Structure formats: structure tokens, C-alpha cells
GROMACS .gro file of C-alpha atoms in nm:
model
  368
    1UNK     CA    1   5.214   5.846  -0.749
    2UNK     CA    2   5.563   5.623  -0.747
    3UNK     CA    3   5.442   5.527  -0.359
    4UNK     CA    4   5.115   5.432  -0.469
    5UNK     CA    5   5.222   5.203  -0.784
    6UNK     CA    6   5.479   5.064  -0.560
    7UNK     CA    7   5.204   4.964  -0.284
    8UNK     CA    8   4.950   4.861  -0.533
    9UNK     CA    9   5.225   4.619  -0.699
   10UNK     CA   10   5.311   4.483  -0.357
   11UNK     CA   11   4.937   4.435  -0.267
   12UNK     CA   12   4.840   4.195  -0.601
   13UNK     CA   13   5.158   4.046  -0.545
   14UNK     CA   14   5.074   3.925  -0.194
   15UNK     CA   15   4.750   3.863  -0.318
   16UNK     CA   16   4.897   3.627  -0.571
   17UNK     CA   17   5.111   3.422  -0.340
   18UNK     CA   18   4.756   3.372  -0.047
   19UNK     CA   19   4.574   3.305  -0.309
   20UNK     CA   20   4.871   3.009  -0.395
   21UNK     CA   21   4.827   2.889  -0.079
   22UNK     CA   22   4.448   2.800  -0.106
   23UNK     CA   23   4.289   3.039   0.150
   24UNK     CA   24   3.953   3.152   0.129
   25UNK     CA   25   3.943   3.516   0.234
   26UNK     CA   26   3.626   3.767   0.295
   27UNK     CA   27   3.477   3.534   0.624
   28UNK     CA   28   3.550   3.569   0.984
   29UNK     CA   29   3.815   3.362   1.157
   30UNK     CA   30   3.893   3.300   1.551
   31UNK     CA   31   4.216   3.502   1.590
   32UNK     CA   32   4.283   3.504   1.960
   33UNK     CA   33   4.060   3.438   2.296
   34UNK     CA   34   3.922   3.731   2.452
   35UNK     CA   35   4.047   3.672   2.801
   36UNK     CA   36   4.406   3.733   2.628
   37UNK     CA   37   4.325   4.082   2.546
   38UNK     CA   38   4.341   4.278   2.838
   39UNK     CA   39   4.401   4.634   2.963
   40UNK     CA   40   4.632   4.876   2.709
   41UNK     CA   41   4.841   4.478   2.627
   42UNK     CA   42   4.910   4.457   2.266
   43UNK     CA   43   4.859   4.084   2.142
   44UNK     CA   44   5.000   3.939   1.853
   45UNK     CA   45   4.852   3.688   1.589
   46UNK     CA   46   4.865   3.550   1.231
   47UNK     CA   47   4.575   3.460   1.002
   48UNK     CA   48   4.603   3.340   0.651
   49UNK     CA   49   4.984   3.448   0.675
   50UNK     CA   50   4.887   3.795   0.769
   51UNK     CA   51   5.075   3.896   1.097
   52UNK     CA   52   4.834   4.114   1.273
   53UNK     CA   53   4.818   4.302   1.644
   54UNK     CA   54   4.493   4.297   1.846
   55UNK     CA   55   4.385   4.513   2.144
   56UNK     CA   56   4.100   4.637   2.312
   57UNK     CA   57   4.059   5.017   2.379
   58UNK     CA   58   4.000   5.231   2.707
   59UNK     CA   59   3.620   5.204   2.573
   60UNK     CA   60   3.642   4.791   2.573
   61UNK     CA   61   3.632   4.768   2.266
   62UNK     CA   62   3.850   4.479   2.103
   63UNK     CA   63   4.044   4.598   1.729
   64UNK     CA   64   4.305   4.433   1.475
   65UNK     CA   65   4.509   4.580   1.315
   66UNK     CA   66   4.821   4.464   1.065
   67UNK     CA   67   5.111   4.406   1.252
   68UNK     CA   68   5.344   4.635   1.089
   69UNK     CA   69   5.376   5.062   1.054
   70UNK     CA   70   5.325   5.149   0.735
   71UNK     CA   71   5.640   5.359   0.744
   72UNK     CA   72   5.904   5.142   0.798
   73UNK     CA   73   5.745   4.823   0.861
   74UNK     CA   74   5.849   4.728   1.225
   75UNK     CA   75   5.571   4.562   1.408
   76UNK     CA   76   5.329   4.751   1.545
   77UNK     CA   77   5.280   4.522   1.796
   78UNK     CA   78   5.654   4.651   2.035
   79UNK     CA   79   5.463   4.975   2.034
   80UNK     CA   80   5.222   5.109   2.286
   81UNK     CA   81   4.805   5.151   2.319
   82UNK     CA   82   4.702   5.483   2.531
   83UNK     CA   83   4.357   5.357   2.533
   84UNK     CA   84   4.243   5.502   2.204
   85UNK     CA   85   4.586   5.527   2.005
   86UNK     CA   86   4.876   5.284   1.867
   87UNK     CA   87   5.209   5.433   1.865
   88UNK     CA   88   5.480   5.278   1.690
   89UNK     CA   89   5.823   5.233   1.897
   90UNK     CA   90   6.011   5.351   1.624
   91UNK     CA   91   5.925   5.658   1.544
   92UNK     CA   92   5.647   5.768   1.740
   93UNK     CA   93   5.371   5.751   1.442
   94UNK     CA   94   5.044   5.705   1.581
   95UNK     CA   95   4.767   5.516   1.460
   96UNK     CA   96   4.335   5.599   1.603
   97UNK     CA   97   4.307   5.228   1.688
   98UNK     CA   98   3.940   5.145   1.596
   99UNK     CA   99   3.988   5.278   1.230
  100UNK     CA  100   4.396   5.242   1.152
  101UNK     CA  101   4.410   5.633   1.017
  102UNK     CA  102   4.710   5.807   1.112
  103UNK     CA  103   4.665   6.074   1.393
  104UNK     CA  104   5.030   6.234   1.437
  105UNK     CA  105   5.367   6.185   1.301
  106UNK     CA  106   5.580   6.349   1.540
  107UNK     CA  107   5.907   6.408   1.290
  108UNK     CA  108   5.688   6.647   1.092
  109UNK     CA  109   5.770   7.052   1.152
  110UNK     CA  110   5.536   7.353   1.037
  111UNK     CA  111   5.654   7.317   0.711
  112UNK     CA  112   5.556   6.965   0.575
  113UNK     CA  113   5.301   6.982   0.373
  114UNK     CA  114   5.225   6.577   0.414
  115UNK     CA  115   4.812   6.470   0.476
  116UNK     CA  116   4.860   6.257   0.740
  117UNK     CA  117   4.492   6.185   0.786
  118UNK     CA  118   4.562   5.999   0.413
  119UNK     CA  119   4.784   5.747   0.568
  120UNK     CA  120   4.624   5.430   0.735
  121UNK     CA  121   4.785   5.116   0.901
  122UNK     CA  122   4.596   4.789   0.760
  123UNK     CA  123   4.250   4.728   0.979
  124UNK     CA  124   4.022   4.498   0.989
  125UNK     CA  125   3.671   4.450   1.130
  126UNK     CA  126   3.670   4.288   1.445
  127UNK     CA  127   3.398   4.135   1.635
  128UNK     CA  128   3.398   3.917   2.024
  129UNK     CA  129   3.155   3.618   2.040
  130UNK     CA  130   3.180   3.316   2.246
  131UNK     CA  131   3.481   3.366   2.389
  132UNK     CA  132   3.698   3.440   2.076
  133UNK     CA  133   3.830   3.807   1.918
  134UNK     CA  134   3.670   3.708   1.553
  135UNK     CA  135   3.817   3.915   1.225
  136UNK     CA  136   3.733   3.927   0.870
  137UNK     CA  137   3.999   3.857   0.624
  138UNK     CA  138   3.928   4.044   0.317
  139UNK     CA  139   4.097   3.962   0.012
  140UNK     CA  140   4.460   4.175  -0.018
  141UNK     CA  141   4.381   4.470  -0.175
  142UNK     CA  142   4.052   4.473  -0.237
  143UNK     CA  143   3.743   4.731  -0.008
  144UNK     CA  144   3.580   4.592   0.201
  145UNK     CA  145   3.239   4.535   0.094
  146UNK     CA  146   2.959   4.792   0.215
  147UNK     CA  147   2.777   4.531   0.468
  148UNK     CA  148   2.981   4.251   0.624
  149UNK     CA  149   2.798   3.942   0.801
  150UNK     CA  150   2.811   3.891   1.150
  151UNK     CA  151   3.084   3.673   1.250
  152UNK     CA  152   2.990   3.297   1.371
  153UNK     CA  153   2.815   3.253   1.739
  154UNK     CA  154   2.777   2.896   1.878
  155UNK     CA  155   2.413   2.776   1.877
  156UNK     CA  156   2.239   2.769   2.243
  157UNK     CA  157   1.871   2.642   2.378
  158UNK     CA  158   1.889   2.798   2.733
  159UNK     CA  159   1.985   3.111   2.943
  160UNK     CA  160   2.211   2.896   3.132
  161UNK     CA  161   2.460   2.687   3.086
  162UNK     CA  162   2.842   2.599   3.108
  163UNK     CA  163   3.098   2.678   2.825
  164UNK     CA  164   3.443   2.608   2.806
  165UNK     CA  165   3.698   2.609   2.507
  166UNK     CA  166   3.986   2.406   2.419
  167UNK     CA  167   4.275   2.443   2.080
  168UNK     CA  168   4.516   2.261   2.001
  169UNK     CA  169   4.800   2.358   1.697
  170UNK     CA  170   4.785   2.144   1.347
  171UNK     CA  171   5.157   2.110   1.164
  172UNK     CA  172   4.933   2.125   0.834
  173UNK     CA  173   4.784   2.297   0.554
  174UNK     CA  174   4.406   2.401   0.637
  175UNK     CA  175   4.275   2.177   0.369
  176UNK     CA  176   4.403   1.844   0.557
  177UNK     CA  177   4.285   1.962   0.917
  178UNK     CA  178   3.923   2.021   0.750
  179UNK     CA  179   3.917   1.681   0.595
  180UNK     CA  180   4.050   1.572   0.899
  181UNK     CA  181   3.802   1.703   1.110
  182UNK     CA  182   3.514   1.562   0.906
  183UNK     CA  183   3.638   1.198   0.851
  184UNK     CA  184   3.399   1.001   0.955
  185UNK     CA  185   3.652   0.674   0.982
  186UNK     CA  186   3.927   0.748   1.158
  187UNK     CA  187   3.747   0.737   1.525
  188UNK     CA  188   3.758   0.358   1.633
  189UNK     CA  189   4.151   0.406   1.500
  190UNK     CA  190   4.296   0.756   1.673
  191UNK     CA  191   4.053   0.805   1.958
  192UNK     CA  192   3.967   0.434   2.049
  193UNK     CA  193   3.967   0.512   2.423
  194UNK     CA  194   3.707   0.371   2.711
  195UNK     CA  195   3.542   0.659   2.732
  196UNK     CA  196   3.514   0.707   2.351
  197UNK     CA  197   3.485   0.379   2.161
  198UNK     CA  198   3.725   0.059   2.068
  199UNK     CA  199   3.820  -0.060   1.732
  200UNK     CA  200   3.636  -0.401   1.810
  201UNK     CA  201   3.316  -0.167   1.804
  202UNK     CA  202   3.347  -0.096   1.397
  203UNK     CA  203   3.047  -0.123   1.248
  204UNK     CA  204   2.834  -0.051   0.904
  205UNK     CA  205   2.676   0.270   0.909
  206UNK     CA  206   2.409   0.452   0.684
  207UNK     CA  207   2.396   0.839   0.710
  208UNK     CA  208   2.212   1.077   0.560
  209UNK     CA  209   2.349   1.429   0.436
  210UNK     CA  210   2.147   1.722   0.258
  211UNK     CA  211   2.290   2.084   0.109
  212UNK     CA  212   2.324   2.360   0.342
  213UNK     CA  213   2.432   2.708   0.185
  214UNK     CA  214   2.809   2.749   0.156
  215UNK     CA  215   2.819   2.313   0.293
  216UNK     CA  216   2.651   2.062   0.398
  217UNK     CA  217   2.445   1.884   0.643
  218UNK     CA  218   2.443   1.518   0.838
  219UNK     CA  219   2.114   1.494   0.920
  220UNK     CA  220   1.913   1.512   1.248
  221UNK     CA  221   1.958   1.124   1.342
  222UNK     CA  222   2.058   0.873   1.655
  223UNK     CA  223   2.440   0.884   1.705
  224UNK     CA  224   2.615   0.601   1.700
  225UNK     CA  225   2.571   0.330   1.956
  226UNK     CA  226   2.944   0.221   1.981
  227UNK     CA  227   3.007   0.573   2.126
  228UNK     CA  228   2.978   0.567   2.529
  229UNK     CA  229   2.889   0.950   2.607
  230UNK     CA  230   2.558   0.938   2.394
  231UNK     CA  231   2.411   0.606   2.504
  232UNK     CA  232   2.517   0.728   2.870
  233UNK     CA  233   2.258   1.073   2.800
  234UNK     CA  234   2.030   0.821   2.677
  235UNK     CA  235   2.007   0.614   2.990
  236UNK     CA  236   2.007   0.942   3.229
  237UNK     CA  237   1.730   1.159   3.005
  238UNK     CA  238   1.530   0.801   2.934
  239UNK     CA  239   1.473   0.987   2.580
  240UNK     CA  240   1.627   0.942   2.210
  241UNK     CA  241   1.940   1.130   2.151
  242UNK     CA  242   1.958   1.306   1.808
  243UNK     CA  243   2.294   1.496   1.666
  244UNK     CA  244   2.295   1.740   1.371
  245UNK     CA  245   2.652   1.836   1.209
  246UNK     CA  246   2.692   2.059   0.984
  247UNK     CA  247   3.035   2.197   0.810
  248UNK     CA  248   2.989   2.545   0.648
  249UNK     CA  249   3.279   2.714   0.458
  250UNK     CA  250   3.532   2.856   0.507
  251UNK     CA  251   3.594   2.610   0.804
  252UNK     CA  252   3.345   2.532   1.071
  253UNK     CA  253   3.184   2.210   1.233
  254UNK     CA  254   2.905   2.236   1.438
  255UNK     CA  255   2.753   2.002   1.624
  256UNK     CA  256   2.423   1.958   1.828
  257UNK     CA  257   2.310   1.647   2.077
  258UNK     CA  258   1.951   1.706   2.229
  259UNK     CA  259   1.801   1.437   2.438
  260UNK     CA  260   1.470   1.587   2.609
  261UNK     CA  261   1.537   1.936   2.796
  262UNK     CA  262   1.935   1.839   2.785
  263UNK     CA  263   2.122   1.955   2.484
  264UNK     CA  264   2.528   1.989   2.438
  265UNK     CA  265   2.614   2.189   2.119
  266UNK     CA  266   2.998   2.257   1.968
  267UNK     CA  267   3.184   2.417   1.706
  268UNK     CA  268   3.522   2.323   1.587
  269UNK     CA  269   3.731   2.568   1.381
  270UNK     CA  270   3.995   2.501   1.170
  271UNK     CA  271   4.159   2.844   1.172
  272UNK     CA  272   4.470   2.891   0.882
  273UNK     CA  273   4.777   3.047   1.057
  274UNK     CA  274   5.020   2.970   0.793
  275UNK     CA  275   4.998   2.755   0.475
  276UNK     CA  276   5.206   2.497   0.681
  277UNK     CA  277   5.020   2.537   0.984
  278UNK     CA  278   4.629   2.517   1.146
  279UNK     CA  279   4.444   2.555   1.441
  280UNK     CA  280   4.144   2.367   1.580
  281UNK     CA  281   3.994   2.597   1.820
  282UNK     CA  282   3.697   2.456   2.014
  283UNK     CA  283   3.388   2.618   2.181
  284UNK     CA  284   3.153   2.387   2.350
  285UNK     CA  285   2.856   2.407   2.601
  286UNK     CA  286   2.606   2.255   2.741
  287UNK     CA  287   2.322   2.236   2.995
  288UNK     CA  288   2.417   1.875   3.165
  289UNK     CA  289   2.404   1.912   3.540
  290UNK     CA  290   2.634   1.619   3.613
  291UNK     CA  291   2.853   1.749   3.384
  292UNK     CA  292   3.147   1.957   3.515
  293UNK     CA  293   3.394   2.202   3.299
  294UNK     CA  294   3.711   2.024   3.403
  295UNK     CA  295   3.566   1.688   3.368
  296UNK     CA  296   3.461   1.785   3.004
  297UNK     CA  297   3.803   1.962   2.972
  298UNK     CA  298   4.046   1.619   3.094
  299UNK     CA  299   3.853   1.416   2.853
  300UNK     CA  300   3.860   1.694   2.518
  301UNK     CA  301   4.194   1.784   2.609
  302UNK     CA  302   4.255   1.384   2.578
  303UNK     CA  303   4.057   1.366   2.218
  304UNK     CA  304   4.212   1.637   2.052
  305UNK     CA  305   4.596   1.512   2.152
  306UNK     CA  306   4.513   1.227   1.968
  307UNK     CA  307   4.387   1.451   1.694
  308UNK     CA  308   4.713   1.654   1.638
  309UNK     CA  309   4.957   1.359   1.694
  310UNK     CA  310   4.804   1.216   1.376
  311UNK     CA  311   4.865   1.515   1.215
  312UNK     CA  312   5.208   1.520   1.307
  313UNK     CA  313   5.254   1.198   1.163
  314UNK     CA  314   5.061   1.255   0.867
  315UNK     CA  315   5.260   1.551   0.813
  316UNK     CA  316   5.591   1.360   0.830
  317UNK     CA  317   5.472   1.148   0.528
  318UNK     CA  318   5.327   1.465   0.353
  319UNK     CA  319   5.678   1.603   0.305
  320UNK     CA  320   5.775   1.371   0.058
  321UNK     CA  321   5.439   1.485  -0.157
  322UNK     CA  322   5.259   1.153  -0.210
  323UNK     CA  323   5.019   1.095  -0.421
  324UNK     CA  324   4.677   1.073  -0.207
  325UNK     CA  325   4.360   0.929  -0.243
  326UNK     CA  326   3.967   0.989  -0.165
  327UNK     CA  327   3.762   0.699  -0.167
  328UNK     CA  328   3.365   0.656  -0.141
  329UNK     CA  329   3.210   0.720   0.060
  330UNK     CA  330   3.402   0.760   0.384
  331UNK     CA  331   3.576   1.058   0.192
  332UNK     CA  332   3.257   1.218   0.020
  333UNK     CA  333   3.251   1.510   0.279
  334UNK     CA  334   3.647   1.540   0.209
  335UNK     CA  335   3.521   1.558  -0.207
  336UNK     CA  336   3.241   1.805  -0.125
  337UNK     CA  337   3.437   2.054   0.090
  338UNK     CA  338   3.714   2.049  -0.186
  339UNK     CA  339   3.412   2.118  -0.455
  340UNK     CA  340   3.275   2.390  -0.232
  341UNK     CA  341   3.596   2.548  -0.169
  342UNK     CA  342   3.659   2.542  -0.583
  343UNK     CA  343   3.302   2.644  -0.694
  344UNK     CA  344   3.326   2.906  -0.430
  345UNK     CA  345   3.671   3.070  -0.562
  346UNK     CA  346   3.490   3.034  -0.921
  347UNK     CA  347   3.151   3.196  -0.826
  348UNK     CA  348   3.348   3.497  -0.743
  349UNK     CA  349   3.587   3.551  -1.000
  350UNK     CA  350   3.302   3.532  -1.259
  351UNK     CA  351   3.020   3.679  -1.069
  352UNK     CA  352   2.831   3.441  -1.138
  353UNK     CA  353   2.616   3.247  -0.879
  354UNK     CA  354   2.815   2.936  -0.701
  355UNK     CA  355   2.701   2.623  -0.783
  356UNK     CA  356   2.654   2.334  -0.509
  357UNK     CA  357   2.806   1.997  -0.559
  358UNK     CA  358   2.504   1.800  -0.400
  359UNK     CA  359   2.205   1.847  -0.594
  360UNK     CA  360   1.997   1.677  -0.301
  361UNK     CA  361   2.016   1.462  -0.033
  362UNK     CA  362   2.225   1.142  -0.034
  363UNK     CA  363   2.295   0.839   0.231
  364UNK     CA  364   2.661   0.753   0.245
  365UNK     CA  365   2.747   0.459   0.414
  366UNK     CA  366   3.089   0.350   0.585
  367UNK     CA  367   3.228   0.127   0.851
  368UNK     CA  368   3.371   0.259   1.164
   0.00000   0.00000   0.00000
């Protein structure tokens, strides 16, 4: 009973202190690629501060579990994988890897009386799509609930394609790589390139977005014209090109360009490793013929460098905890993802339904 008071004390308090640093927990997040998990290799990785250890079973099949034996709290990630089983380096405790329940503790003689099919390394549900090992992060403490959503798969219009993905690692808190990620006015500024667009190209622009559950939506419309790649699909498809984003909590951008048969879709995630720390990890594809991977690769690889050297500068200011600003309405998406994010937290502490900051659609308008 001590053991259990003791863990239950240590689980709110960890609760407390995620909960501090402004995580949304209970939704799927991008912990590692898939092609990283291979064979009986234990892989480590941290979401929302949680050090976990993946691996992928004699069967295929990928699992997470917490990164540390419930014992005495060494990683279980310096251990080994026999396929089906995790065994801890330190003292041999072993772990059924699909489900975290203890199978053997090898210290144990005839005469211990200990259940050790009551003891459990932390687990979490695990799923592969696109490319990525995807878990759920449910709250600390709390059961998982009895049906859990799929976990996010990029949007396709064809049996074949080309995909590729690209990440890149933001020295920030999750919060300022989403807004980040949705500003609509810092292109013609960080990514003013010749492939991209120059900040002589600044314009007024008119947008409209709508509600989406869980975030909104910039609706289906003509990108913009000081932006090269579009009005080059536009010339090769002789067709209109239209682009739908949408950003759905807890952290994803999507993104879809159709012109005629051709169609390119994305999805940018801004996955929390640490309240200090993000990263943007990007799944794209497409159907373009004269489009090649590493082309597409050079020129992303390019686009989100400029991306996280302007968070490392913004994070160099950040230190010194200014006081910030959001104006209208170049920083309306910024308002409504913080809104979400709150009515969200709120919705489920009372049980009550969550209520949407946009109560329809609405044009913004900006320059850039």
C-alpha cells in the first residue's frame, strides 16, 4: 500500500509539472521514423518530456514503451529485445514488449510470494503511418480511454506517387513553433529565395478561414502569385491551382495543391520533445512527374534551415522573457490556436463540451 501511495504521489506530481509546461496530452505524436527501428535495436526518444524506448518485435510489430524499469529506474533502453521480450541490463527483469507486463524477475527463489504479472513498465499505444512510429500520450496517470482514434495519415488522391520526409530541431517551446508554422507574414522575410519569393513581391492579401473540429481551415482558394512553384504547376497543368490548409490540434498543418490530375499534399508536425525544445517533422508527396525526391529534398531542406535559424534567434531574445505581442490579423491563427488549446484544456476538466473560438467564417487580410 506504502508503494502504491508513493507511485500515485509521484504520478500527479509529474502530472502537475507537464501540465506547467502547456502540453496537450491524449493525441498521437511522430516519435521516431520507422526506417530507424530495425531488427531486435532498441531506439530511444522523448515526447512531452517523457523519455521513452521504441522497438519493433520478431512479429514486426513496432511498440513504446517508458524508458525506464520500474524497479530501479535505469533505462530500459541499455537493455536487450529477444523478439518478443525487454530485459533490463540491470537486473535481468523482463518486460512482454507489446503490453509492458512483467514476465520474469530472475532474483526471485521458490519462496517469494511477489505477483509479478501485477507489475508493468509504462506502455503506450503505438501505431506506423507514413513513414513515422506514431504514439499516444495519455495524460500521467490517468487509463487510457476504452477506444483511442487512429493516429494521423497524410491525405493522398492516387495509388502512386513519391513521398519523402524531412525534420529539422526547434530550440523552443511548442507553442512558438506552432505560431511559427502558421504565420502567414514572415515568408517574403525568412524564406525570400528565387525559388520561393522576394521581399519586393509583398503584397495585400484577402483570405478566407472557416471552423474545422479541434482548428481551423484556410479555405480552398488560388495561392499566391508571388510564390514561383505554384504559378510554375499552373503553366505546366494549363489549369487553376487551388491549396487548402488546415491546422488541427494538438499540432498539425496540412496542406493540399491540386491543379487538374496533379496534386502535392503535406503535413508539418510540430512534435514537443521538451518544454524548451520542438520538432517540425515533415511528410510530403506528390504525383508530379518532373518532380524528383532529391530535387524536392535540396530545396525543403533549404526552407526549413531558414525556418529553425529564426528560431534560434528568436529564442536568444526569448530568454530575457519579453513582453510579446499578437496583432490583427496576420496573428489571428496565432490567437485561435492559443483559444483552442485553452478551451480544449477547459472542455475537459469540466466535461463539458469545448467551445470554438470562430463562430463562422471570416476573411483576414495581411500583407506579405
Amino acid at each position: 500500500m506504502r508503494t502504491m501511495m508513493r507511485m500515485d504521489a509521484e504520478a500527479a506530481q509529474e502530472a502537475a509539472a507537464q501540465a506547467d509546461a502547456g502540453f496537450l496530452w491524449d493525441f498521437w505524436y511522430p516519435a521516431a521514423r520507422s526506417t530507424a527501428i530495425r531488427g531486435q535495436k532498441l531506439v530511444k526518444a522523448m515526447l512531452l518530456e517523457v523519455p521513452l524506448v521504441l522497438g519493433r518485435t520478431s512479429e514486426g510489430k513496432v511498440f513504446a514503451m517508458r524508458d525506464s524499469c520500474p524497479h530501479r529506474g535505469i533505462p530500459l533502453s541499455y537493455g536487450r529485445l529477444d523478439g518478443k521480450v525487454v530485459e533490463c541490463c540491470y537486473h535481468g527483469w523482463r518486460f512482454d514488449a507489446c503490453s509492458g507486463q512483467c514476465v520474469e524477475i530472475p532474483s526471485l527463489s521458490s519462496q517469494d510470494k511477489l505477483k509479478v504479472e501485477r507489475i508493468f513498465a509504462g506502455h503506450f499505444p503505438c501505431e506506423e503511418r507514413d513513414g513515422y512510429v506514431w504514439v499516444y500520450m495519455n495524460s500521467p496517470g490517468v487509463k487510457l480511454p476504452d477506444r483511442i482514434p487512429a493516429a494521423p495519415a497524410l491525405t493522398v488522391f492516387s495509388d502512386k506517387y513519391k513521398i519523402t520526409h524531412l525534420s529539422c530541431g526547434l530550440p523552443s517551446h511548442i507553442d512558438h513553433g506552432i505560431i511559427g508554422l502558421m504565420d502567414p507574414a514572415h515568408g517574403p522575410f525568412v524564406h525570400q529565395s528565387w525559388f520561393w519569393r522576394k521581399r519586393g513581391s509583398i503584397h495585400e492579401k484577402a483570405k478566407q478561414f472557416e471552423p474545422i473540429p479541434n482548428g481551423f481551415r484556410m479555405s480552398p482558394h488560388s495561392p499566391s502569385a508571388n510564390s514561383a512553384p505554384y504559378q510554375l504547376l499552373k503553366r505546366i497543368t494549363g489549369e487553376p491551382v487551388t491549396t487548402t490548409i488546415d491546422f488541427v490540434l494538438p499540432n498539425l498543418r496540412t496542406e493540399i495543391d491540386q491543379s487538374g490530375k496533379m496534386w502535392f499534399s503535406s503535413r508539418a508536425t510540430v512534435t514537443p520533445v521538451r518544454r524548451d525544445l520542438c520538432r517540425i517533422d515533415f511528410v510530403a508527396a506528390w504525383n508530379f512527374f518532373f518532380l524528383p525526391v532529391w530535387i524536392f529534398r535540396i530545396f525543403g531542406k533549404i526552407f526549413l534551415r531558414q525556418d529553425q535559424e529564426t528560431m534560434i534567434q528568436q529564442a536568444e531574445g526569448l530568454k530575457h522573457n519579453p513582453r510579446l505581442m499578437l496583432i490583427d490579423d496576420a496573428d489571428r491563427p496565432a490567437k485561435w490556436y492559443f483559444a483552442l488549446k485553452a478551451n480544449l484544456i477547459e472542455a475537459r476538466r469540466t466535461g463539458g463540451p469545448m467551445v470554438h473560438p470562430m463562430d463562422g467564417p471570416v476573411t483576414l487580410r495581411w500583407r506579405s
